[in-house]
mmCIF file of C-alpha atoms and ligand atoms in Angstrom:
data_model
loop_
_atom_site.group_PDB
_atom_site.id
_atom_site.type_symbol
_atom_site.label_atom_id
_atom_site.label_comp_id
_atom_site.label_asym_id
_atom_site.label_seq_id
_atom_site.Cartn_x
_atom_site.Cartn_y
_atom_site.Cartn_z
ATOM 1 C CA MET A 296 12.917 11.752 16.504
ATOM 2 C CA LYS A 297 12.645 8.515 18.406
ATOM 3 C CA LEU A 298 10.259 5.890 17.078
ATOM 4 C CA LYS A 299 9.463 2.363 18.108
ATOM 5 C CA ILE A 300 8.558 0.391 15.010
ATOM 6 C CA ALA A 301 6.974 -3.045 15.053
ATOM 7 C CA VAL A 302 8.277 -5.094 12.127
ATOM 8 C CA LEU A 303 5.884 -7.739 10.866
ATOM 9 C CA SER A 304 7.545 -9.066 7.758
ATOM 10 C CA GLY A 305 5.187 -12.034 7.404
ATOM 11 C CA ASP A 306 5.247 -14.558 4.565
ATOM 12 C CA GLY A 307 6.669 -15.159 1.096
ATOM 13 C CA ILE A 308 8.722 -12.216 -0.125
ATOM 14 C CA GLY A 309 7.645 -10.181 2.931
ATOM 15 C CA PRO A 310 10.926 -10.680 4.853
ATOM 16 C CA GLU A 311 13.113 -9.890 1.801
ATOM 17 C CA VAL A 312 11.411 -6.651 0.907
ATOM 18 C CA THR A 313 10.983 -5.551 4.520
ATOM 19 C CA GLN A 314 14.696 -6.011 5.054
ATOM 20 C CA GLN A 315 15.326 -3.448 2.311
ATOM 21 C CA ALA A 316 12.838 -1.031 3.880
ATOM 22 C CA LEU A 317 14.694 -1.353 7.206
ATOM 23 C CA LYS A 318 17.981 -0.735 5.435
ATOM 24 C CA ILE A 319 16.547 2.514 4.104
ATOM 25 C CA LEU A 320 15.094 3.562 7.462
ATOM 26 C CA ASN A 321 18.528 2.975 8.980
ATOM 27 C CA ALA A 322 20.119 5.162 6.312
ATOM 28 C CA ILE A 323 17.606 7.903 7.124
ATOM 29 C CA SER A 324 18.186 7.626 10.867
ATOM 30 C CA GLU A 325 21.931 7.830 10.277
ATOM 31 C CA LYS A 326 21.633 10.858 8.009
ATOM 32 C CA TYR A 327 19.144 12.791 10.125
ATOM 33 C CA ASN A 328 20.098 11.557 13.574
ATOM 34 C CA HIS A 329 16.850 9.813 14.403
ATOM 35 C CA THR A 330 16.506 6.753 16.601
ATOM 36 C CA PHE A 331 14.361 4.002 15.203
ATOM 37 C CA GLU A 332 13.964 0.936 17.392
ATOM 38 C CA TYR A 333 12.588 -2.193 15.807
ATOM 39 C CA GLU A 334 10.709 -5.036 17.362
ATOM 40 C CA LYS A 335 10.044 -8.053 15.187
ATOM 41 C CA ALA A 336 6.887 -10.094 15.549
ATOM 42 C CA ASP A 337 5.286 -12.986 13.684
ATOM 43 C CA VAL A 338 2.126 -12.764 11.618
ATOM 44 C CA GLY A 339 0.466 -14.868 8.931
ATOM 45 C CA ALA A 340 1.429 -18.389 7.845
ATOM 46 C CA ILE A 341 4.705 -18.258 9.721
ATOM 47 C CA ALA A 342 2.822 -17.418 12.922
ATOM 48 C CA ILE A 343 0.379 -20.275 12.274
ATOM 49 C CA ASP A 344 3.309 -22.653 11.874
ATOM 50 C CA LYS A 345 4.825 -21.520 15.151
ATOM 51 C CA THR A 346 1.751 -20.953 17.327
ATOM 52 C CA GLY A 347 -1.364 -22.035 15.447
ATOM 53 C CA ASP A 348 -2.564 -18.412 15.433
ATOM 54 C CA PRO A 349 -2.045 -16.002 12.466
ATOM 55 C CA LEU A 350 -1.995 -13.065 14.913
ATOM 56 C CA PRO A 351 -0.555 -14.224 18.228
ATOM 57 C CA GLU A 352 -1.487 -12.119 21.277
ATOM 58 C CA GLU A 353 2.169 -11.159 21.678
ATOM 59 C CA THR A 354 2.294 -9.710 18.153
ATOM 60 C CA LEU A 355 -0.795 -7.594 18.768
ATOM 61 C CA LYS A 356 0.710 -6.334 22.006
ATOM 62 C CA THR A 357 3.959 -5.404 20.253
ATOM 63 C CA CYS A 358 1.919 -3.452 17.687
ATOM 64 C CA ILE A 359 -0.148 -1.638 20.304
ATOM 65 C CA ASP A 360 3.014 -0.685 22.206
ATOM 66 C CA SER A 361 4.718 0.683 19.065
ATOM 67 C CA ASP A 362 4.514 4.045 17.299
ATOM 68 C CA ALA A 363 4.199 2.457 13.863
ATOM 69 C CA ILE A 364 4.055 -0.902 12.143
ATOM 70 C CA LEU A 365 6.020 -1.902 9.095
ATOM 71 C CA PHE A 366 4.262 -4.798 7.435
ATOM 72 C CA GLY A 367 5.606 -7.114 4.730
ATOM 73 C CA ALA A 368 3.169 -9.538 3.127
ATOM 74 C CA ILE A 369 0.873 -12.338 4.086
ATOM 75 C CA GLY A 370 -0.317 -15.566 2.484
ATOM 76 C CA ASP A 371 0.853 -19.033 1.562
ATOM 77 C CA PRO A 372 -0.167 -21.357 -1.280
ATOM 78 C CA LYS A 373 -0.874 -24.186 1.134
ATOM 79 C CA TYR A 374 -3.854 -22.139 2.355
ATOM 80 C CA ASP A 375 -4.782 -20.536 -0.984
ATOM 81 C CA ASN A 376 -5.335 -23.957 -2.480
ATOM 82 C CA ASN A 377 -7.267 -25.299 0.470
ATOM 83 C CA PRO A 378 -10.702 -23.676 0.801
ATOM 84 C CA SER A 379 -11.466 -25.911 3.805
ATOM 85 C CA ALA A 380 -8.655 -24.496 5.950
ATOM 86 C CA LYS A 381 -10.160 -23.188 9.201
ATOM 87 C CA VAL A 382 -7.228 -20.952 10.059
ATOM 88 C CA ARG A 383 -5.827 -18.725 7.303
ATOM 89 C CA PRO A 384 -2.870 -16.306 7.240
ATOM 90 C CA GLU A 385 -5.076 -13.476 5.940
ATOM 91 C CA GLN A 386 -7.129 -13.622 9.144
ATOM 92 C CA GLY A 387 -4.050 -12.294 10.930
ATOM 93 C CA LEU A 388 -3.918 -9.163 8.793
ATOM 94 C CA LEU A 389 -7.670 -8.594 8.958
ATOM 95 C CA LYS A 390 -7.704 -9.002 12.744
ATOM 96 C CA LEU A 391 -4.753 -6.650 13.070
ATOM 97 C CA ARG A 392 -6.504 -3.958 11.003
ATOM 98 C CA LYS A 393 -9.700 -4.411 12.990
ATOM 99 C CA SER A 394 -8.052 -4.551 16.426
ATOM 100 C CA LEU A 395 -6.113 -1.370 15.756
ATOM 101 C CA GLY A 396 -9.111 0.375 14.197
ATOM 102 C CA LEU A 397 -7.204 1.088 10.969
ATOM 103 C CA PHE A 398 -10.251 2.152 9.019
ATOM 104 C CA ALA A 399 -8.536 4.086 6.233
ATOM 105 C CA ASN A 400 -6.139 2.527 3.788
ATOM 106 C CA ILE A 401 -4.397 5.155 1.697
ATOM 107 C CA ARG A 402 -2.961 3.948 -1.599
ATOM 108 C CA PRO A 403 -1.228 6.593 -3.739
ATOM 109 C CA LEU A 404 -0.526 5.979 -7.387
ATOM 110 C CA CYS A 405 1.639 7.894 -9.826
ATOM 111 C CA THR A 406 3.581 7.313 -13.020
ATOM 112 C CA TYR A 407 7.338 7.443 -13.455
ATOM 113 C CA ASP A 408 8.680 9.041 -16.636
ATOM 114 C CA ALA A 409 11.250 6.272 -17.066
ATOM 115 C CA LEU A 410 8.558 3.581 -16.974
ATOM 116 C CA ILE A 411 5.847 5.202 -19.069
ATOM 117 C CA HIS A 412 7.025 3.727 -22.350
ATOM 118 C CA LYS A 413 7.212 0.251 -20.805
ATOM 119 C CA SER A 414 3.623 0.194 -19.645
ATOM 120 C CA ASN A 415 1.053 -2.172 -21.097
ATOM 121 C CA LEU A 416 -1.081 0.939 -21.454
ATOM 122 C CA LYS A 417 -0.454 3.675 -24.007
ATOM 123 C CA GLU A 418 1.838 6.491 -22.974
ATOM 124 C CA HIS A 419 -0.621 9.299 -23.778
ATOM 125 C CA VAL A 420 -3.295 7.594 -21.663
ATOM 126 C CA ILE A 421 -1.285 7.224 -18.472
ATOM 127 C CA LYS A 422 0.947 10.308 -18.638
ATOM 128 C CA GLY A 423 0.334 12.646 -15.728
ATOM 129 C CA THR A 424 -1.700 10.150 -13.712
ATOM 130 C CA ASP A 425 -1.530 10.957 -10.019
ATOM 131 C CA PHE A 426 -4.302 9.823 -7.725
ATOM 132 C CA VAL A 427 -4.833 8.306 -4.326
ATOM 133 C CA ILE A 428 -7.311 5.654 -3.290
ATOM 134 C CA TYR A 429 -8.939 5.961 0.126
ATOM 135 C CA ARG A 430 -10.111 2.424 0.776
ATOM 136 C CA GLU A 431 -12.319 1.689 3.793
ATOM 137 C CA LEU A 432 -10.499 -1.089 5.640
ATOM 138 C CA THR A 433 -12.338 -2.412 8.671
ATOM 139 C CA SER A 434 -15.890 -3.033 7.550
ATOM 140 C CA GLY A 435 -18.052 -4.044 4.590
ATOM 141 C CA ILE A 436 -18.159 -7.528 3.146
ATOM 142 C CA TYR A 437 -14.746 -8.425 4.568
ATOM 143 C CA PHE A 438 -16.066 -8.179 8.110
ATOM 144 C CA GLY A 439 -19.799 -8.906 7.806
ATOM 145 C CA GLU A 440 -21.364 -12.089 9.095
ATOM 146 C CA LYS A 441 -20.214 -15.155 7.192
ATOM 147 C CA GLU A 442 -22.057 -18.413 6.808
ATOM 148 C CA ALA A 443 -21.400 -21.701 5.108
ATOM 149 C CA ASP A 444 -23.700 -24.671 5.561
ATOM 150 C CA GLU A 445 -22.331 -28.086 6.482
ATOM 151 C CA LYS A 446 -23.409 -29.647 3.193
ATOM 152 C CA GLY A 447 -21.349 -27.190 1.196
ATOM 153 C CA GLU A 448 -24.341 -25.960 -0.787
ATOM 154 C CA THR A 449 -24.898 -22.455 0.503
ATOM 155 C CA ALA A 450 -22.608 -19.722 1.718
ATOM 156 C CA SER A 451 -22.998 -16.023 2.364
ATOM 157 C CA ASP A 452 -20.961 -12.935 3.213
ATOM 158 C CA ASN A 453 -22.871 -9.984 4.544
ATOM 159 C CA CYS A 454 -21.919 -6.449 3.493
ATOM 160 C CA LYS A 455 -22.801 -3.950 6.191
ATOM 161 C CA TYR A 456 -21.830 -0.317 6.763
ATOM 162 C CA THR A 457 -22.813 2.166 9.435
ATOM 163 C CA ALA A 458 -22.973 5.924 8.946
ATOM 164 C CA ASP A 459 -20.064 6.396 11.352
ATOM 165 C CA GLU A 460 -17.869 4.001 9.432
ATOM 166 C CA ILE A 461 -18.553 5.923 6.241
ATOM 167 C CA ASP A 462 -18.180 9.370 7.771
ATOM 168 C CA ARG A 463 -14.795 8.923 9.412
ATOM 169 C CA ILE A 464 -12.939 7.832 6.272
ATOM 170 C CA SER A 465 -14.865 10.316 4.126
ATOM 171 C CA HIS A 466 -13.581 13.220 6.202
ATOM 172 C CA LEU A 467 -10.018 12.014 5.704
ATOM 173 C CA ALA A 468 -10.562 11.679 1.964
ATOM 174 C CA PHE A 469 -12.087 15.181 1.642
ATOM 175 C CA LYS A 470 -9.199 16.656 3.644
ATOM 176 C CA ALA A 471 -6.750 14.912 1.328
ATOM 177 C CA ALA A 472 -8.591 16.303 -1.717
ATOM 178 C CA GLN A 473 -8.380 19.823 -0.274
ATOM 179 C CA VAL A 474 -4.594 19.746 -0.372
ATOM 180 C CA ARG A 475 -4.486 18.019 -3.760
ATOM 181 C CA ARG A 476 -6.467 18.908 -6.891
ATOM 182 C CA LYS A 477 -9.761 19.232 -5.003
ATOM 183 C CA LYS A 478 -11.628 16.459 -6.717
ATOM 184 C CA LEU A 479 -13.172 13.473 -4.969
ATOM 185 C CA THR A 480 -14.761 10.523 -6.723
ATOM 186 C CA LEU A 481 -16.944 8.207 -4.680
ATOM 187 C CA VAL A 482 -16.911 4.758 -6.248
ATOM 188 C CA ASP A 483 -19.887 2.575 -5.407
ATOM 189 C CA LYS A 484 -22.666 0.431 -6.837
ATOM 190 C CA ALA A 485 -25.561 2.618 -5.743
ATOM 191 C CA ASN A 486 -27.762 1.394 -8.596
ATOM 192 C CA VAL A 487 -27.872 -2.016 -6.877
ATOM 193 C CA LEU A 488 -26.586 -1.995 -3.303
ATOM 194 C CA GLU A 489 -28.201 -0.475 -0.203
ATOM 195 C CA THR A 490 -24.787 0.011 1.400
ATOM 196 C CA SER A 491 -23.706 2.060 -1.621
ATOM 197 C CA ARG A 492 -26.827 4.241 -1.345
ATOM 198 C CA LEU A 493 -25.918 4.904 2.282
ATOM 199 C CA TRP A 494 -22.399 5.861 1.177
ATOM 200 C CA ARG A 495 -23.857 8.336 -1.354
ATOM 201 C CA LYS A 496 -26.155 9.944 1.210
ATOM 202 C CA ARG A 497 -23.471 10.349 3.834
ATOM 203 C CA VAL A 498 -20.797 11.538 1.436
ATOM 204 C CA THR A 499 -23.182 14.047 -0.184
ATOM 205 C CA LYS A 500 -23.918 15.466 3.259
ATOM 206 C CA ILE A 501 -20.253 15.568 4.285
ATOM 207 C CA ALA A 502 -19.372 17.351 1.024
ATOM 208 C CA GLU A 503 -21.286 20.421 2.315
ATOM 209 C CA SER A 504 -18.441 20.947 4.801
ATOM 210 C CA TYR A 505 -15.888 20.891 1.980
ATOM 211 C CA PRO A 506 -17.323 23.325 -0.588
ATOM 212 C CA ASP A 507 -13.962 23.708 -2.311
ATOM 213 C CA VAL A 508 -13.925 20.005 -3.234
ATOM 214 C CA ASN A 509 -15.686 18.869 -6.389
ATOM 215 C CA LEU A 510 -17.569 15.625 -5.624
ATOM 216 C CA GLN A 511 -18.356 13.084 -8.331
ATOM 217 C CA PHE A 512 -19.942 9.639 -8.249
ATOM 218 C CA LEU A 513 -18.991 6.633 -10.299
ATOM 219 C CA PHE A 514 -20.355 3.111 -10.340
ATOM 220 C CA VAL A 515 -17.618 0.608 -9.672
ATOM 221 C CA ASP A 516 -17.938 -1.191 -13.017
ATOM 222 C CA ASN A 517 -17.558 2.108 -14.841
ATOM 223 C CA ALA A 518 -14.708 3.106 -12.501
ATOM 224 C CA ALA A 519 -12.836 -0.091 -13.404
ATOM 225 C CA MET A 520 -13.094 0.962 -17.045
ATOM 226 C CA GLN A 521 -12.281 4.659 -16.479
ATOM 227 C CA ILE A 522 -9.110 3.790 -14.539
ATOM 228 C CA ILE A 523 -7.757 2.207 -17.698
ATOM 229 C CA LEU A 524 -9.383 4.563 -20.235
ATOM 230 C CA ASN A 525 -8.510 7.867 -18.637
ATOM 231 C CA PRO A 526 -6.720 7.501 -15.309
ATOM 232 C CA ALA A 527 -5.502 11.108 -15.246
ATOM 233 C CA GLN A 528 -9.075 12.267 -14.514
ATOM 234 C CA PHE A 529 -8.837 11.018 -10.906
ATOM 235 C CA ASP A 530 -7.541 12.856 -7.869
ATOM 236 C CA VAL A 531 -8.950 11.192 -4.729
ATOM 237 C CA ILE A 532 -10.965 7.991 -5.080
ATOM 238 C CA LEU A 533 -13.042 7.108 -2.028
ATOM 239 C CA THR A 534 -14.505 3.636 -1.846
ATOM 240 C CA GLU A 535 -15.551 0.726 0.324
ATOM 241 C CA ASN A 536 -13.345 -2.152 1.344
ATOM 242 C CA MET A 537 -13.634 -4.723 -1.439
ATOM 243 C CA PHE A 538 -13.972 -2.258 -4.330
ATOM 244 C CA GLY A 539 -10.814 -0.563 -3.066
ATOM 245 C CA ASP A 540 -8.963 -3.851 -2.915
ATOM 246 C CA ILE A 541 -9.798 -4.705 -6.508
ATOM 247 C CA LEU A 542 -9.385 -1.255 -8.036
ATOM 248 C CA SER A 543 -5.983 -0.709 -6.441
ATOM 249 C CA ASP A 544 -4.544 -3.877 -7.970
ATOM 250 C CA GLU A 545 -5.982 -2.835 -11.312
ATOM 251 C CA ALA A 546 -4.567 0.666 -10.985
ATOM 252 C CA SER A 547 -1.075 -0.639 -10.249
ATOM 253 C CA VAL A 548 -0.737 -1.486 -13.955
ATOM 254 C CA ILE A 549 -0.608 2.263 -14.635
ATOM 255 C CA SER A 550 2.545 2.673 -12.511
ATOM 256 C CA GLY A 551 4.205 -0.259 -14.227
ATOM 257 C CA SER A 552 4.241 -2.906 -11.494
ATOM 258 C CA ILE A 553 2.311 -3.813 -8.386
ATOM 259 C CA GLY A 554 5.761 -3.935 -6.838
ATOM 260 C CA LEU A 555 5.738 -0.126 -6.753
ATOM 261 C CA LEU A 556 2.614 0.556 -4.739
ATOM 262 C CA ALA A 557 2.853 1.471 -1.083
ATOM 263 C CA SER A 558 0.099 2.085 1.413
ATOM 264 C CA ALA A 559 -0.626 3.528 4.827
ATOM 265 C CA SER A 560 -3.398 2.281 7.078
ATOM 266 C CA VAL A 561 -4.500 4.803 9.652
ATOM 267 C CA GLY A 562 -7.258 5.089 12.199
ATOM 268 C CA LYS A 563 -7.541 4.823 15.946
ATOM 269 C CA HIS A 564 -4.338 3.138 17.109
ATOM 270 C CA THR A 565 -0.850 2.439 15.738
ATOM 271 C CA ALA A 566 -0.660 3.228 12.017
ATOM 272 C CA MET A 567 0.601 0.535 9.692
ATOM 273 C CA PHE A 568 2.604 0.825 6.470
ATOM 274 C CA GLU A 569 2.567 -1.950 3.926
ATOM 275 C CA PRO A 570 3.136 -2.644 0.241
ATOM 276 C CA ILE A 571 -0.119 -3.461 -1.544
ATOM 277 C CA HIS A 572 1.381 -6.532 -3.207
ATOM 278 C CA GLY A 573 0.966 -9.966 -1.707
ATOM 279 C CA SER A 574 3.435 -12.621 -0.601
ATOM 280 C CA TYR A 575 4.403 -13.656 -4.191
ATOM 281 C CA PRO A 576 5.424 -17.179 -3.085
ATOM 282 C CA GLN A 577 6.950 -18.058 -6.482
ATOM 283 C CA ALA A 578 9.673 -15.475 -5.850
ATOM 284 C CA LYS A 579 10.307 -16.282 -2.197
ATOM 285 C CA GLY A 580 14.000 -16.571 -1.354
ATOM 286 C CA LYS A 581 15.101 -15.789 -4.919
ATOM 287 C CA ASN A 582 16.152 -12.208 -4.245
ATOM 288 C CA ILE A 583 14.134 -11.002 -7.253
ATOM 289 C CA ALA A 584 11.122 -9.335 -5.606
ATOM 290 C CA ASN A 585 10.712 -5.607 -6.098
ATOM 291 C CA PRO A 586 11.516 -3.866 -2.792
ATOM 292 C CA LEU A 587 10.288 -0.438 -3.937
ATOM 293 C CA ALA A 588 6.740 -0.781 -2.571
ATOM 294 C CA ALA A 589 8.132 -1.727 0.841
ATOM 295 C CA ILE A 590 10.663 1.106 0.677
ATOM 296 C CA LEU A 591 7.982 3.605 -0.367
ATOM 297 C CA SER A 592 5.837 2.340 2.512
ATOM 298 C CA ALA A 593 8.699 3.322 4.814
ATOM 299 C CA ALA A 594 8.579 6.771 3.174
ATOM 300 C CA MET A 595 4.855 6.957 3.967
ATOM 301 C CA LEU A 596 5.719 6.101 7.569
ATOM 302 C CA LEU A 597 8.103 9.048 7.717
ATOM 303 C CA ASP A 598 5.524 11.338 6.098
ATOM 304 C CA HIS A 599 3.037 10.248 8.743
ATOM 305 C CA PHE A 600 5.379 11.529 11.452
ATOM 306 C CA GLU A 601 5.965 14.733 9.484
ATOM 307 C CA MET A 602 9.508 13.818 8.489
ATOM 308 C CA TYR A 603 8.812 15.246 5.064
ATOM 309 C CA GLU A 604 12.382 15.888 4.005
ATOM 310 C CA GLU A 605 13.377 12.370 4.977
ATOM 311 C CA ALA A 606 10.456 10.881 3.057
ATOM 312 C CA GLU A 607 11.317 13.031 0.044
ATOM 313 C CA ASP A 608 14.885 11.708 0.125
ATOM 314 C CA ILE A 609 13.547 8.189 -0.232
ATOM 315 C CA LYS A 610 11.199 9.098 -3.066
ATOM 316 C CA ILE A 611 13.986 10.844 -4.955
ATOM 317 C CA ALA A 612 16.298 7.842 -4.530
ATOM 318 C CA VAL A 613 13.550 5.486 -5.707
ATOM 319 C CA GLU A 614 12.953 7.655 -8.770
ATOM 320 C CA LYS A 615 16.674 7.621 -9.458
ATOM 321 C CA SER A 616 16.825 3.831 -9.292
ATOM 322 C CA ILE A 617 13.968 3.652 -11.777
ATOM 323 C CA GLU A 618 15.555 6.259 -14.038
ATOM 324 C CA LEU A 619 18.862 4.335 -14.066
ATOM 325 C CA ASN A 620 17.065 1.046 -14.540
ATOM 326 C CA ILE A 621 18.445 -0.323 -11.297
ATOM 327 C CA THR A 622 15.332 -2.396 -10.864
ATOM 328 C CA THR A 623 14.131 -5.950 -10.319
ATOM 329 C CA PRO A 624 12.901 -8.233 -13.161
ATOM 330 C CA ASP A 625 9.270 -7.057 -12.973
ATOM 331 C CA LEU A 626 10.463 -3.709 -14.359
ATOM 332 C CA ASN A 627 13.640 -4.718 -16.092
ATOM 333 C CA THR A 628 13.655 -7.868 -18.145
ATOM 334 C CA THR A 629 17.089 -7.557 -19.669
ATOM 335 C CA ASN A 630 19.592 -6.232 -17.182
ATOM 336 C CA HIS A 631 17.910 -6.664 -13.892
ATOM 337 C CA PHE A 632 19.176 -6.193 -10.355
ATOM 338 C CA SER A 633 18.442 -8.199 -7.230
ATOM 339 C CA THR A 634 16.182 -7.127 -4.364
ATOM 340 C CA THR A 635 19.260 -6.547 -2.198
ATOM 341 C CA ASN A 636 21.092 -4.590 -4.880
ATOM 342 C CA VAL A 637 18.167 -2.248 -5.447
ATOM 343 C CA GLY A 638 18.016 -1.683 -1.679
ATOM 344 C CA ASN A 639 21.758 -1.051 -1.542
ATOM 345 C CA PHE A 640 21.588 1.457 -4.369
ATOM 346 C CA ILE A 641 18.802 3.405 -2.682
ATOM 347 C CA ARG A 642 20.601 3.370 0.664
ATOM 348 C CA ASP A 643 23.845 4.587 -0.887
ATOM 349 C CA TYR A 644 22.081 7.235 -2.924
ATOM 350 C CA ILE A 645 20.451 8.607 0.228
ATOM 351 C CA LEU A 646 23.699 8.625 2.172
ATOM 352 C CA ASP A 647 25.889 10.075 -0.560
ATOM 353 C CA ASP A 648 25.223 13.801 -0.700
ATOM 354 C CA GLU A 649 27.569 14.367 -3.596
ATOM 355 C CA ASN A 650 26.033 11.551 -5.624
ATOM 356 C CA THR A 651 29.496 10.579 -6.694
ATOM 357 C CA PHE A 652 29.452 6.915 -5.860
ATOM 358 C CA TYR A 653 28.024 5.366 -8.907
ATOM 359 C CA ASN A 654 29.594 4.846 -12.231
ATOM 360 C CA LYS A 655 27.088 5.383 -15.016
ATOM 361 C CA ASN A 656 28.969 3.118 -17.410
ATOM 362 C CA ASN A 657 28.908 0.228 -15.020
ATOM 363 C CA ILE A 658 25.248 0.769 -14.340
ATOM 364 C CA ASP A 659 24.590 0.606 -18.063
ATOM 365 C CA LEU A 660 26.332 -2.741 -18.041
ATOM 366 C CA GLY A 661 24.160 -3.847 -15.176
ATOM 367 C CA GLN A 662 27.015 -3.636 -12.695
ATOM 368 C CA SER A 663 26.660 -0.716 -10.370
ATOM 369 C CA THR A 664 29.960 0.110 -8.692
ATOM 370 C CA ILE A 665 28.223 0.485 -5.375
ATOM 371 C CA ILE A 666 26.992 -3.052 -5.318
HETATM 372 C C1 IPM B 671 -4.521 -6.208 0.445
HETATM 373 C C2 IPM B 671 -4.595 -7.708 0.443
HETATM 374 C C3 IPM B 671 -5.455 -8.165 1.609
HETATM 375 C C4 IPM B 671 -6.842 -7.584 1.409
HETATM 376 C C5 IPM B 671 -5.502 -9.671 1.808
HETATM 377 C C6 IPM B 671 -4.132 -10.280 1.957
HETATM 378 C C7 IPM B 671 -6.377 -10.053 2.979
HETATM 379 O O1 IPM B 671 -5.078 -8.178 -0.774
HETATM 380 O O2 IPM B 671 -4.023 -5.639 1.444
HETATM 381 O O3 IPM B 671 -4.931 -5.583 -0.529
HETATM 382 O O4 IPM B 671 -7.659 -8.152 0.688
HETATM 383 O O5 IPM B 671 -7.118 -6.543 2.004
HETATM 384 MN MN1 MN B 672 -5.353 -6.628 -2.294
#
């Protein structure tokens, strides 16, 4: 298959982890004879520095002209700590999502046997957890009218949803539930918010077309608790933009690190694949950031184009790296590996059919022979 991929590595650790994802895509194209062409473009703080715009016109054009987008991370402390900044890196990502109509953000979450005992949560609580969050991505409070008075005394963010915006992501979530464990949980705050009551009405109606899917409702405060108390109860979680943002960071604790969570954003135009973690500026340039979320985002890209075997290869190699403890410091405090070394291991594992290249003893010593 031939694919044109826009590469927007962005800020902070974005470039480092994206580089590993590209390494893995190259290994896949070599192994399966695909042609992936990459076009790099600036977004976020780096784009502001160069052009004054977090999403330059040229970057948007590159994305529109591509088959897929691989995204790194966005954000910079110089903006985080300055609430008066008029232009912010995050605006680039939000505008990109909106311009491309990427209304559904799909965030899968699972546990890895080798990490279960390391979790902050108890093993018996998280064992077997496997769910996916369908987060609405182009509406709600993120995109409603914003106001802030000159005096700095009043500000508001409007949360608005239309029936269409709710329906289109709901259909995707129900379809996903049909091929999973057939359970869908709508997370909202329908006891307080009008928008949530609209979500309930629409989703209840849509559920009639998916009689095989068991629909449940959960208020978001309770959902935040249930995700920690009994995460294995969830299959597909459907929710609005901001609730999805918050709950997915919370849920990442179950997997073991936010550095493991990948996502796909799909909708009208070019689909985008991005780790859910941010730019982690403290780690920038240190070669310590976990590249697995970026690499698993590349696997989601391949899944999207029905390259299932290729995507599976990546997932198996990632699992192997976790099993052998070839991981970055967020998962491995004693004998950790660098971002580049984890990427190299996964690449070599994918390319080596016999799996003969590594020496278990050296790995135990923290020195993989392939590195
Ligand atoms: C995410 C991020 C973004 C969001 C930020 C960077 C705007 O936290 O993708 O989850 O809030 O959507
Ligand atoms: Mn987030």
